[in-house]
Short mmCIF file of C-alpha atoms and ligand atoms in Angstrom, two decimals:
data_model
loop_
_atom_site.label_atom_id
_atom_site.label_comp_id
_atom_site.label_asym_id
_atom_site.label_seq_id
_atom_site.Cartn_x
_atom_site.Cartn_y
_atom_site.Cartn_z
CA MET Y 1 16.67 -96.65 -125.75
CA THR Y 2 17.32 -97.66 -129.33
CA SER Y 3 15.63 -95.04 -131.43
CA GLU Y 4 17.54 -92.12 -132.89
CA ILE Y 5 14.49 -89.90 -133.04
CA GLY Y 6 10.85 -89.74 -131.92
CA LEU Y 7 7.69 -88.51 -133.54
CA VAL Y 8 4.40 -87.44 -132.00
CA GLY Y 9 1.24 -87.30 -134.13
CA LEU Y 10 0.52 -89.96 -136.74
CA GLY Y 11 -1.95 -88.07 -138.88
CA THR Y 12 -1.41 -88.03 -142.63
CA MET Y 13 1.73 -85.87 -142.54
CA GLY Y 14 3.18 -87.39 -139.36
CA ALA Y 15 2.74 -90.96 -140.59
CA ALA Y 16 4.32 -90.12 -143.95
CA LEU Y 17 7.25 -88.37 -142.28
CA ALA Y 18 7.80 -91.28 -139.87
CA MET Y 19 7.87 -93.75 -142.78
CA ASN Y 20 10.32 -91.52 -144.63
CA ILE Y 21 12.61 -91.34 -141.57
CA ALA Y 22 12.51 -95.12 -141.11
CA GLU Y 23 13.14 -95.71 -144.80
CA LYS Y 24 16.27 -93.57 -144.66
CA GLY Y 25 17.65 -95.97 -142.07
CA PHE Y 26 16.89 -94.19 -138.79
CA ASP Y 27 15.24 -96.00 -135.92
CA ILE Y 28 12.20 -94.03 -134.88
CA ALA Y 29 9.82 -94.25 -131.93
CA VAL Y 30 6.29 -93.02 -132.52
CA TRP Y 31 3.33 -92.07 -130.38
CA ASN Y 32 -0.18 -90.93 -131.16
CA ARG Y 33 -2.87 -89.69 -128.81
CA THR Y 34 -5.10 -92.57 -129.92
CA THR Y 35 -3.12 -95.73 -129.22
CA GLN Y 36 -4.94 -97.73 -131.86
CA VAL Y 37 -3.70 -95.33 -134.53
CA THR Y 38 -0.12 -96.01 -133.41
CA HIS Y 39 -0.56 -99.77 -133.69
CA ASP Y 40 -2.43 -99.59 -136.97
CA PHE Y 41 0.37 -97.43 -138.34
CA HIS Y 42 3.00 -99.91 -137.18
CA ALA Y 43 1.06 -102.86 -138.55
CA ALA Y 44 0.83 -101.13 -141.94
CA SER Y 45 4.50 -100.15 -142.09
CA GLY Y 46 5.53 -103.38 -143.83
CA GLU Y 47 9.23 -103.99 -144.11
CA LEU Y 48 9.96 -100.76 -142.24
CA ALA Y 49 8.28 -102.13 -139.10
CA SER Y 50 11.60 -103.19 -137.58
CA LYS Y 51 12.84 -99.57 -137.69
CA ILE Y 52 9.71 -98.28 -135.95
CA THR Y 53 8.95 -98.57 -132.24
CA PRO Y 54 5.28 -97.97 -131.44
CA THR Y 55 4.71 -96.61 -127.94
CA ASP Y 56 1.54 -96.35 -125.87
CA SER Y 57 2.45 -93.43 -123.62
CA LEU Y 58 4.63 -90.35 -123.78
CA GLU Y 59 6.75 -91.88 -121.02
CA ASP Y 60 7.35 -94.96 -123.18
CA LEU Y 61 8.14 -92.75 -126.14
CA VAL Y 62 10.77 -90.86 -124.20
CA THR Y 63 12.28 -94.07 -122.85
CA ALA Y 64 12.54 -95.52 -126.36
CA ILE Y 65 14.77 -92.71 -127.65
CA ARG Y 66 18.52 -92.36 -127.12
CA ALA Y 67 19.58 -89.27 -125.15
CA PRO Y 68 20.04 -86.49 -125.93
CA ARG Y 69 16.66 -86.95 -127.54
CA ALA Y 70 15.04 -85.31 -130.53
CA ILE Y 71 11.25 -85.52 -130.88
CA ILE Y 72 9.30 -84.22 -133.85
CA LEU Y 73 5.79 -82.90 -133.23
CA MET Y 74 3.37 -83.34 -136.12
CA VAL Y 75 0.18 -82.10 -134.49
CA PRO Y 76 -2.25 -79.43 -135.74
CA ALA Y 77 -0.89 -75.91 -135.52
CA GLY Y 78 -2.08 -73.77 -132.61
CA GLN Y 79 -3.03 -74.77 -129.08
CA ALA Y 80 -2.36 -78.46 -129.74
CA VAL Y 81 1.34 -77.69 -130.11
CA ASP Y 82 1.47 -75.81 -126.79
CA ASP Y 83 -0.44 -78.63 -125.08
CA GLN Y 84 1.88 -81.25 -126.50
CA ILE Y 85 4.99 -79.34 -125.45
CA ALA Y 86 3.53 -78.89 -121.96
CA ALA Y 87 2.88 -82.62 -121.70
CA LEU Y 88 6.25 -83.66 -123.09
CA ARG Y 89 8.76 -81.23 -121.64
CA PRO Y 90 8.54 -82.42 -117.99
CA LEU Y 91 9.40 -85.92 -119.15
CA LEU Y 92 12.52 -84.81 -120.99
CA GLY Y 93 16.10 -84.15 -119.98
CA PRO Y 94 17.61 -80.65 -120.21
CA ASP Y 95 19.32 -81.40 -123.55
CA ASP Y 96 16.35 -83.05 -125.22
CA LEU Y 97 15.10 -81.29 -128.34
CA ILE Y 98 11.49 -80.70 -129.36
CA ILE Y 99 10.92 -79.98 -133.06
CA ASP Y 100 7.60 -78.52 -134.16
CA ALA Y 101 7.25 -79.58 -137.81
CA GLY Y 102 3.65 -78.42 -138.29
CA ASN Y 103 2.45 -75.33 -140.13
CA ALA Y 104 2.86 -73.01 -137.12
CA ASN Y 105 2.33 -69.28 -137.22
CA PHE Y 106 5.92 -68.00 -136.89
CA HIS Y 107 4.89 -65.63 -134.09
CA ASP Y 108 3.90 -68.70 -132.07
CA THR Y 109 7.25 -70.27 -132.89
CA ASN Y 110 9.04 -67.11 -131.75
CA ARG Y 111 7.13 -67.27 -128.49
CA ARG Y 112 7.72 -71.00 -128.00
CA ALA Y 113 11.44 -70.59 -128.68
CA ARG Y 114 11.64 -67.78 -126.11
CA GLU Y 115 9.56 -69.58 -123.50
CA ALA Y 116 11.18 -72.98 -124.04
CA THR Y 117 12.75 -74.52 -120.98
CA GLY Y 118 14.80 -76.81 -123.19
CA PRO Y 119 16.04 -77.02 -126.80
CA PHE Y 120 13.38 -76.19 -129.40
CA LEU Y 121 13.22 -75.91 -133.18
CA GLY Y 122 10.38 -74.85 -135.48
CA ILE Y 123 10.67 -76.27 -138.97
CA GLY Y 124 8.51 -75.64 -142.00
CA VAL Y 125 7.87 -78.78 -144.04
CA SER Y 126 6.45 -78.49 -147.53
CA GLY Y 127 5.38 -80.99 -150.12
CA GLY Y 128 2.11 -82.37 -148.85
CA GLU Y 129 1.77 -86.06 -147.99
CA GLU Y 130 3.81 -87.22 -150.97
CA GLY Y 131 6.63 -84.86 -150.04
CA ALA Y 132 6.59 -85.89 -146.39
CA ARG Y 133 6.78 -89.54 -147.44
CA HIS Y 134 9.43 -89.31 -150.15
CA GLY Y 135 11.24 -86.01 -149.70
CA PRO Y 136 9.89 -82.66 -148.51
CA SER Y 137 11.51 -79.25 -148.61
CA ILE Y 138 12.50 -78.30 -145.06
CA MET Y 139 12.98 -74.79 -143.68
CA GLY Y 140 14.53 -74.79 -140.22
CA GLY Y 141 14.33 -72.19 -137.46
CA GLY Y 142 15.82 -72.04 -133.98
CA LYS Y 143 19.30 -72.13 -132.53
CA ARG Y 144 21.84 -73.28 -135.09
CA GLU Y 145 23.37 -75.77 -132.65
CA TYR Y 146 20.00 -77.53 -132.33
CA TRP Y 147 19.61 -77.64 -136.10
CA ASP Y 148 23.10 -79.11 -136.41
CA ARG Y 149 22.14 -81.91 -134.03
CA VAL Y 150 19.39 -83.19 -136.34
CA SER Y 151 20.41 -81.86 -139.74
CA HIS Y 152 21.76 -85.28 -140.81
CA VAL Y 153 18.27 -86.74 -140.38
CA LEU Y 154 16.46 -83.78 -141.94
CA GLU Y 155 18.80 -83.66 -144.92
CA ALA Y 156 18.52 -87.41 -145.41
CA ILE Y 157 14.71 -87.33 -145.54
CA SER Y 158 14.48 -84.13 -147.61
CA ALA Y 159 14.03 -83.84 -151.36
CA LYS Y 160 17.23 -83.53 -153.38
CA TYR Y 161 17.84 -81.12 -156.23
CA GLU Y 162 20.59 -82.65 -158.37
CA GLY Y 163 21.89 -84.33 -155.22
CA THR Y 164 21.69 -81.25 -152.97
CA PRO Y 165 19.36 -81.69 -149.96
CA CYS Y 166 16.44 -79.27 -149.83
CA ALA Y 167 16.76 -78.72 -146.08
CA THR Y 168 18.31 -75.55 -144.72
CA TRP Y 169 18.56 -73.66 -141.48
CA MET Y 170 16.99 -70.26 -142.06
CA GLY Y 171 17.70 -68.47 -138.81
CA GLU Y 172 16.72 -68.07 -135.17
CA GLU Y 173 13.34 -68.70 -133.55
CA GLY Y 174 10.47 -68.61 -136.05
CA ALA Y 175 12.60 -67.99 -139.15
CA GLY Y 176 11.82 -71.40 -140.64
CA HIS Y 177 8.08 -71.08 -140.13
CA PHE Y 178 8.21 -67.53 -141.48
CA VAL Y 179 9.86 -68.72 -144.69
CA LYS Y 180 7.28 -71.51 -144.90
CA ALA Y 181 4.47 -68.95 -144.56
CA VAL Y 182 5.86 -66.88 -147.44
CA HIS Y 183 6.21 -70.11 -149.42
CA ASN Y 184 2.52 -70.68 -148.85
CA GLY Y 185 1.66 -67.11 -149.81
CA ILE Y 186 3.51 -67.59 -153.09
CA GLU Y 187 1.77 -70.96 -153.41
CA TYR Y 188 -1.61 -69.20 -153.14
CA ALA Y 189 -0.65 -66.61 -155.80
CA ASP Y 190 0.80 -69.18 -158.20
CA MET Y 191 -2.33 -71.32 -157.85
CA GLN Y 192 -4.57 -68.30 -158.30
CA MET Y 193 -2.80 -67.16 -161.47
CA ILE Y 194 -3.19 -70.65 -162.92
CA ALA Y 195 -6.88 -70.59 -161.96
CA GLU Y 196 -7.29 -67.21 -163.66
CA ILE Y 197 -5.73 -68.54 -166.87
CA TYR Y 198 -8.13 -71.47 -166.62
CA GLY Y 199 -11.02 -69.00 -166.27
CA ILE Y 200 -9.99 -67.09 -169.39
CA LEU Y 201 -9.54 -70.31 -171.38
CA ARG Y 202 -12.92 -71.62 -170.17
CA ASP Y 203 -15.12 -68.53 -170.19
CA GLY Y 204 -13.33 -66.36 -172.74
CA MET Y 205 -12.12 -68.91 -175.23
CA GLY Y 206 -14.59 -71.76 -174.76
CA TYR Y 207 -12.06 -74.44 -173.85
CA ASP Y 208 -13.42 -77.54 -172.16
CA ALA Y 209 -11.57 -78.99 -169.20
CA GLY Y 210 -9.67 -81.51 -171.31
CA ALA Y 211 -8.42 -78.76 -173.63
CA VAL Y 212 -7.39 -76.68 -170.61
CA GLY Y 213 -5.50 -79.70 -169.28
CA ALA Y 214 -3.71 -80.07 -172.62
CA VAL Y 215 -2.58 -76.41 -172.44
CA PHE Y 216 -1.12 -76.90 -168.95
CA ASP Y 217 0.48 -80.19 -170.00
CA ARG Y 218 2.19 -78.35 -172.85
CA TRP Y 219 3.28 -75.46 -170.64
CA ASN Y 220 4.80 -77.96 -168.27
CA GLU Y 221 7.30 -78.82 -170.99
CA GLY Y 222 8.51 -75.19 -171.24
CA PRO Y 223 9.66 -72.31 -169.02
CA LEU Y 224 6.65 -72.74 -166.72
CA ARG Y 225 7.59 -76.31 -165.83
CA SER Y 226 6.52 -76.71 -162.22
CA TYR Y 227 4.64 -78.97 -159.89
CA LEU Y 228 1.62 -76.65 -159.79
CA VAL Y 229 1.28 -76.44 -163.58
CA GLU Y 230 1.78 -80.20 -163.79
CA ILE Y 231 -0.98 -81.01 -161.29
CA SER Y 232 -3.27 -78.40 -162.84
CA GLY Y 233 -2.97 -80.28 -166.13
CA LYS Y 234 -3.79 -83.50 -164.32
CA VAL Y 235 -6.73 -82.02 -162.42
CA ALA Y 236 -8.19 -80.56 -165.62
CA GLY Y 237 -7.65 -83.82 -167.50
CA THR Y 238 -9.40 -86.04 -164.93
CA THR Y 239 -12.84 -87.54 -165.57
CA ASP Y 240 -15.31 -87.94 -162.72
CA ALA Y 241 -16.14 -91.61 -162.26
CA ALA Y 242 -19.68 -90.92 -160.98
CA THR Y 243 -20.84 -88.64 -163.79
CA ASN Y 244 -18.32 -89.25 -166.55
CA ALA Y 245 -18.01 -85.46 -166.75
CA PRO Y 246 -14.70 -83.65 -166.32
CA LEU Y 247 -13.98 -83.71 -162.59
CA LEU Y 248 -13.22 -79.97 -162.65
CA ASP Y 249 -16.79 -79.32 -163.77
CA VAL Y 250 -18.26 -80.99 -160.68
CA ILE Y 251 -15.96 -79.39 -158.06
CA VAL Y 252 -17.56 -76.49 -156.16
CA ASP Y 253 -15.82 -73.19 -156.93
CA ALA Y 254 -15.15 -72.20 -153.32
CA ALA Y 255 -11.54 -72.52 -152.15
CA GLY Y 256 -10.60 -73.53 -148.62
CA GLN Y 257 -7.64 -72.25 -146.66
CA LYS Y 258 -5.98 -73.07 -143.39
CA GLY Y 259 -4.61 -69.58 -142.95
CA THR Y 260 -0.95 -69.55 -143.90
CA GLY Y 261 -1.55 -67.29 -146.92
CA ARG Y 262 -3.55 -64.94 -144.74
CA TRP Y 263 -0.75 -64.81 -142.16
CA THR Y 264 1.68 -63.87 -144.91
CA VAL Y 265 -0.51 -61.00 -146.04
CA ILE Y 266 -1.04 -59.72 -142.51
CA GLU Y 267 2.70 -59.85 -141.87
CA ALA Y 268 3.44 -58.10 -145.15
CA GLN Y 269 1.23 -55.24 -144.00
CA HIS Y 270 3.13 -55.01 -140.71
CA LEU Y 271 6.40 -54.98 -142.63
CA ALA Y 272 5.07 -52.49 -145.21
CA ALA Y 273 6.25 -55.00 -147.82
CA PRO Y 274 4.16 -54.84 -151.01
CA ILE Y 275 2.98 -58.33 -152.04
CA PRO Y 276 -0.12 -57.44 -154.07
CA ALA Y 277 -0.24 -60.70 -156.04
CA ILE Y 278 -0.36 -62.72 -152.83
CA GLU Y 279 -2.91 -60.36 -151.31
CA ALA Y 280 -5.05 -60.70 -154.43
CA ALA Y 281 -4.86 -64.48 -154.14
CA VAL Y 282 -6.03 -64.45 -150.52
CA VAL Y 283 -8.83 -62.04 -151.39
CA ALA Y 284 -9.83 -64.27 -154.29
CA ARG Y 285 -10.11 -67.28 -151.97
CA ASN Y 286 -12.24 -65.29 -149.56
CA LEU Y 287 -14.41 -64.10 -152.40
CA SER Y 288 -14.70 -67.61 -153.81
CA SER Y 289 -16.43 -68.77 -150.66
CA ARG Y 290 -19.22 -66.15 -151.08
CA ARG Y 291 -21.05 -68.28 -153.61
CA ASP Y 292 -24.54 -67.15 -152.70
CA ALA Y 293 -23.65 -63.48 -152.94
CA ARG Y 294 -21.98 -64.10 -156.32
CA ALA Y 295 -25.07 -65.88 -157.57
CA GLU Y 296 -27.19 -62.94 -156.44
CA GLY Y 297 -24.84 -60.54 -158.20
CA GLU Y 298 -25.11 -62.47 -161.45
CA VAL Y 299 -28.90 -62.22 -161.31
CA LEU Y 300 -28.83 -58.53 -160.44
CA PHE Y 301 -26.17 -57.34 -162.89
CA GLY Y 302 -26.33 -60.10 -165.47
CA ALA Y 303 -23.42 -62.34 -166.38
CA ALA Y 304 -20.51 -60.53 -168.02
CA PRO Y 305 -20.18 -60.87 -171.82
CA ARG Y 306 -17.44 -63.40 -171.38
CA PRO Y 307 -16.86 -65.15 -174.74
CA MET Y 308 -14.09 -63.47 -176.72
CA ALA Y 309 -13.99 -63.17 -180.49
CA ASP Y 310 -11.64 -65.67 -182.13
CA GLY Y 311 -8.05 -64.50 -182.04
CA THR Y 312 -8.57 -62.00 -179.20
CA LEU Y 313 -5.93 -63.83 -177.19
CA THR Y 314 -3.57 -66.61 -178.11
CA VAL Y 315 -2.52 -69.41 -175.82
CA ASP Y 316 1.07 -68.33 -176.42
CA ALA Y 317 0.27 -64.83 -175.14
CA MET Y 318 -1.29 -66.39 -172.07
CA GLU Y 319 1.84 -68.44 -171.46
CA GLN Y 320 3.92 -65.26 -171.65
CA ALA Y 321 1.46 -63.52 -169.31
CA MET Y 322 1.78 -66.36 -166.82
CA ILE Y 323 5.58 -66.21 -167.00
CA CYS Y 324 5.46 -62.46 -166.36
CA GLY Y 325 2.94 -62.77 -163.51
CA LYS Y 326 4.91 -65.57 -161.91
CA ILE Y 327 8.19 -63.64 -161.93
CA LEU Y 328 6.46 -60.63 -160.38
CA CYS Y 329 4.77 -62.72 -157.70
CA TYR Y 330 7.99 -64.45 -156.65
CA ALA Y 331 9.85 -61.13 -156.76
CA GLN Y 332 7.31 -59.76 -154.27
CA GLY Y 333 7.70 -62.78 -152.00
CA PHE Y 334 11.48 -62.50 -151.90
CA VAL Y 335 11.35 -58.75 -151.26
CA MET Y 336 9.07 -59.47 -148.32
CA ILE Y 337 11.55 -62.06 -146.98
CA SER Y 338 14.30 -59.51 -147.30
CA ALA Y 339 12.21 -56.93 -145.39
CA ALA Y 340 11.54 -59.44 -142.62
CA SER Y 341 15.19 -60.33 -142.46
CA ASP Y 342 16.02 -56.71 -141.70
CA ALA Y 343 13.09 -56.12 -139.38
CA PHE Y 344 13.64 -59.26 -137.29
CA GLY Y 345 17.47 -59.29 -137.47
CA TRP Y 346 17.46 -62.78 -138.98
CA ALA Y 347 19.88 -62.56 -141.92
CA LEU Y 348 17.62 -64.86 -143.92
CA PRO Y 349 19.64 -66.56 -146.69
CA LEU Y 350 17.65 -65.59 -149.81
CA PRO Y 351 19.61 -67.67 -152.35
CA GLU Y 352 19.37 -70.69 -150.02
CA ILE Y 353 15.63 -70.19 -149.72
CA ALA Y 354 15.27 -70.31 -153.52
CA ARG Y 355 17.47 -73.41 -153.48
CA VAL Y 356 15.43 -75.37 -150.92
CA TRP Y 357 12.28 -74.55 -152.90
CA ARG Y 358 13.66 -76.13 -156.08
CA GLU Y 359 12.52 -79.61 -155.09
CA GLY Y 360 10.09 -81.25 -152.70
CA CYS Y 361 7.83 -78.29 -151.97
CA ILE Y 362 4.54 -77.32 -153.59
CA ILE Y 363 6.01 -74.33 -155.47
CA ARG Y 364 8.96 -76.27 -156.88
CA SER Y 365 9.77 -75.25 -160.43
CA ASP Y 366 12.56 -74.83 -162.92
CA MET Y 367 12.31 -71.07 -162.55
CA LEU Y 368 13.40 -71.30 -158.90
CA ASN Y 369 16.79 -72.50 -160.05
CA ASP Y 370 17.20 -69.31 -162.08
CA MET Y 371 15.98 -67.33 -159.07
CA ALA Y 372 18.59 -69.01 -156.88
CA SER Y 373 21.29 -67.96 -159.38
CA ALA Y 374 19.99 -64.39 -159.56
CA LEU Y 375 19.81 -64.11 -155.76
CA THR Y 376 23.31 -65.53 -155.43
CA ASP Y 377 24.56 -62.71 -157.68
CA ASP Y 378 22.80 -60.11 -155.53
CA PRO Y 379 20.61 -61.29 -152.62
CA MET Y 380 19.25 -57.81 -151.88
CA ARG Y 381 18.06 -56.94 -155.39
CA ASN Y 382 14.41 -57.24 -156.34
CA LEU Y 383 14.33 -60.22 -158.71
CA MET Y 384 12.53 -58.15 -161.34
CA PHE Y 385 15.72 -56.10 -161.71
CA ALA Y 386 18.04 -59.11 -162.02
CA PRO Y 387 19.31 -59.26 -165.63
CA PHE Y 388 17.90 -62.73 -166.37
CA PHE Y 389 14.42 -61.79 -165.15
CA SER Y 390 14.34 -58.20 -166.36
CA GLU Y 391 14.97 -59.53 -169.87
CA LYS Y 392 12.07 -61.95 -169.45
CA LEU Y 393 9.82 -59.18 -168.16
CA LYS Y 394 10.72 -56.95 -171.08
CA THR Y 395 9.52 -59.60 -173.53
CA SER Y 396 6.45 -60.72 -171.58
CA HIS Y 397 4.80 -57.71 -169.95
CA ASP Y 398 2.93 -56.76 -173.13
CA ALA Y 399 1.33 -60.18 -173.12
CA LEU Y 400 0.35 -59.78 -169.45
CA ARG Y 401 -1.18 -56.41 -170.33
CA GLN Y 402 -3.16 -57.93 -173.20
CA VAL Y 403 -4.43 -60.79 -171.08
CA VAL Y 404 -5.41 -58.59 -168.14
CA ALA Y 405 -7.02 -56.00 -170.42
CA GLN Y 406 -9.01 -58.55 -172.40
CA ALA Y 407 -10.07 -60.30 -169.22
CA ALA Y 408 -11.33 -56.96 -167.88
CA LEU Y 409 -13.11 -56.09 -171.12
CA HIS Y 410 -14.88 -59.44 -171.06
CA GLY Y 411 -15.76 -59.37 -167.38
CA ILE Y 412 -13.48 -62.23 -166.36
CA PRO Y 413 -11.86 -61.60 -162.99
CA ALA Y 414 -8.07 -61.91 -163.00
CA PRO Y 415 -7.03 -60.26 -159.73
CA ALA Y 416 -3.62 -61.86 -159.22
CA LEU Y 417 -2.48 -61.37 -162.83
CA GLY Y 418 -3.90 -57.84 -162.71
CA SER Y 419 -2.14 -56.97 -159.49
CA GLY Y 420 1.09 -58.36 -160.94
CA LEU Y 421 0.72 -55.97 -163.86
CA THR Y 422 -0.06 -53.05 -161.57
CA TYR Y 423 3.03 -53.86 -159.52
CA PHE Y 424 5.13 -53.94 -162.69
CA ASP Y 425 3.81 -50.59 -163.87
CA ALA Y 426 4.23 -49.01 -160.43
CA MET Y 427 7.79 -50.32 -160.21
CA ARG Y 428 8.76 -48.67 -163.47
CA THR Y 429 7.16 -45.31 -162.77
CA HIS Y 430 9.67 -42.90 -161.30
CA ARG Y 431 7.26 -39.99 -160.89
CA GLY Y 432 4.26 -41.50 -159.14
CA THR Y 433 1.17 -39.85 -157.71
CA ALA Y 434 1.80 -39.96 -153.97
CA ASN Y 435 2.64 -36.26 -154.14
CA MET Y 436 -1.15 -35.84 -154.24
CA ILE Y 437 -1.49 -38.02 -151.13
CA GLN Y 438 1.15 -35.95 -149.37
CA GLY Y 439 -0.65 -32.76 -150.38
CA GLN Y 440 -3.93 -34.12 -149.03
CA ARG Y 441 -2.30 -35.26 -145.79
CA ASP Y 442 -0.73 -31.90 -145.30
CA PHE Y 443 -4.00 -30.12 -146.12
CA PHE Y 444 -6.09 -31.93 -143.53
CA GLY Y 445 -3.47 -32.82 -140.94
CA LEU Y 446 -0.39 -30.65 -141.49
CA HIS Y 447 1.66 -33.83 -141.84
CA GLY Y 448 4.31 -32.06 -143.92
CA PHE Y 449 5.87 -33.01 -147.25
CA ALA Y 450 9.27 -33.06 -148.87
CA ARG Y 451 10.01 -30.76 -151.85
CA LEU Y 452 11.44 -32.02 -155.11
CA ASP Y 453 13.16 -28.75 -156.01
CA ASP Y 454 15.32 -28.10 -152.94
CA GLY Y 455 15.11 -31.47 -151.10
CA SER Y 456 13.71 -29.86 -147.94
CA THR Y 457 11.40 -31.90 -145.71
CA GLY Y 458 8.60 -31.00 -143.29
CA GLN Y 459 7.21 -28.42 -145.66
CA HIS Y 460 3.61 -27.19 -145.70
CA GLY Y 461 1.22 -25.74 -148.26
CA PRO Y 462 -0.32 -22.27 -147.93
CA TRP Y 463 -3.31 -23.82 -146.13
CA ALA Y 464 -1.08 -24.15 -143.05
CA HIS Y 465 -1.51 -20.49 -142.15
C1 6PG F 501 2.87 -77.40 -148.45
C2 6PG F 501 1.48 -76.88 -148.39
C3 6PG F 501 0.81 -77.41 -147.18
C4 6PG F 501 -0.68 -77.21 -147.19
C5 6PG F 501 -1.05 -75.86 -146.68
C6 6PG F 501 -1.91 -75.03 -147.56
O1 6PG F 501 3.75 -76.58 -148.60
O2 6PG F 501 3.03 -78.61 -148.35
O3 6PG F 501 1.48 -75.48 -148.37
O4 6PG F 501 1.45 -76.87 -146.07
O5 6PG F 501 -1.24 -77.55 -148.37
O6 6PG F 501 -1.63 -76.11 -145.47
O7 6PG F 501 -3.18 -75.17 -147.18
P1 6PG F 501 -4.37 -74.17 -147.39
O8 6PG F 501 -4.54 -74.04 -148.87
O9 6PG F 501 -5.48 -74.93 -146.75
O10 6PG F 501 -4.06 -72.91 -146.70
#
């Protein structure tokens, strides 16, 4: 009974998190379904070995932790989490806390929190293996009193932004996993926009991978400074050892996904929250996996006339387009969080969310600090209307228009940038075209419409009689 905390599941993320916890000075007991994995992990933990207690059974794990216990689950999302809870809970005391730190669907976390026969938290952990090992961004959900019991550990292991821990309680039940899902949706859109810029540089402007990498490296010194731009520069600049070709040129152009982006899009539809850039990114991943169909299409229709004449686009215009697209994508994500906050009665802390994303997580960037400031001024305002960002949009939307238009004219798909532009234009059009939709709905279904002139509702056209 010496360990402060326990951890179940020593896969890549679990092992990294356990090492991080031990390194921050907490005694931790660990257990993995395959006992050998537990012992191999302990043997490889070097000077942290004395802080780590390997255990061979769940009973031993429980015994090794001081009561009231806290046990982190790092097992694959889905049924494995339910199975693990079912196996663990009967061994625990009434005050012992189970913390699911995997990438759970927040609906599952809601259910688990409601069904739990003892304390339960669902926390979103972002930052990949490196983050888990040296400082992730942590988004907590569940009863505040449970969060408060372990927040000293979670804050200690989290990333720090200028000394401030990137670990925050977001709200009840699945709030933490919900915020993590939106984080991943934004992650998809940010990645997709970078990939679209790469496509224009490669196919429109004839840049080789090294030159693309140099562009991203340069952008990473300016307003777009972010982990994703940084790693994109590194990916593009890497040479494949086997072929000596740029690694990017030998990677198959079909993107995988575990589903978090998709969950975000599905939830956005339920909430009627428009997140077109994120939707476009999920669609683009789905489309990317249809390689055979795309090959067939290229034979049938011919490849698009992709090379652009010199000077059609400048790299500076593309940087401005990326800035514009990124602001619009994040604005959409935060509006969705705000919609969920209302719909689920969570009071999600929008400025805090921007703050915990400033370090440790995959979407960390300088711009998130400005977003945190803008959301502190007015948490309910769409970021695109916040003075700092509206000024940026005013000076960058022309560039986004140029990039999207030229991409379209040259047959280069740019769905996320394009949907960002469409969102921008829709959001600055007072008189839209849904009056036609309302007319159509009334014509075929007598659904009624509101009138502009006298403000009356439930009106019908002459076809009603
Ligand atoms: C993070 C990442 C991490 C992981 C996701 C995305 O925040 O650390 O989002 O959770 O990379 O699972 O994976 P997919 O691209 O496979 O959906």
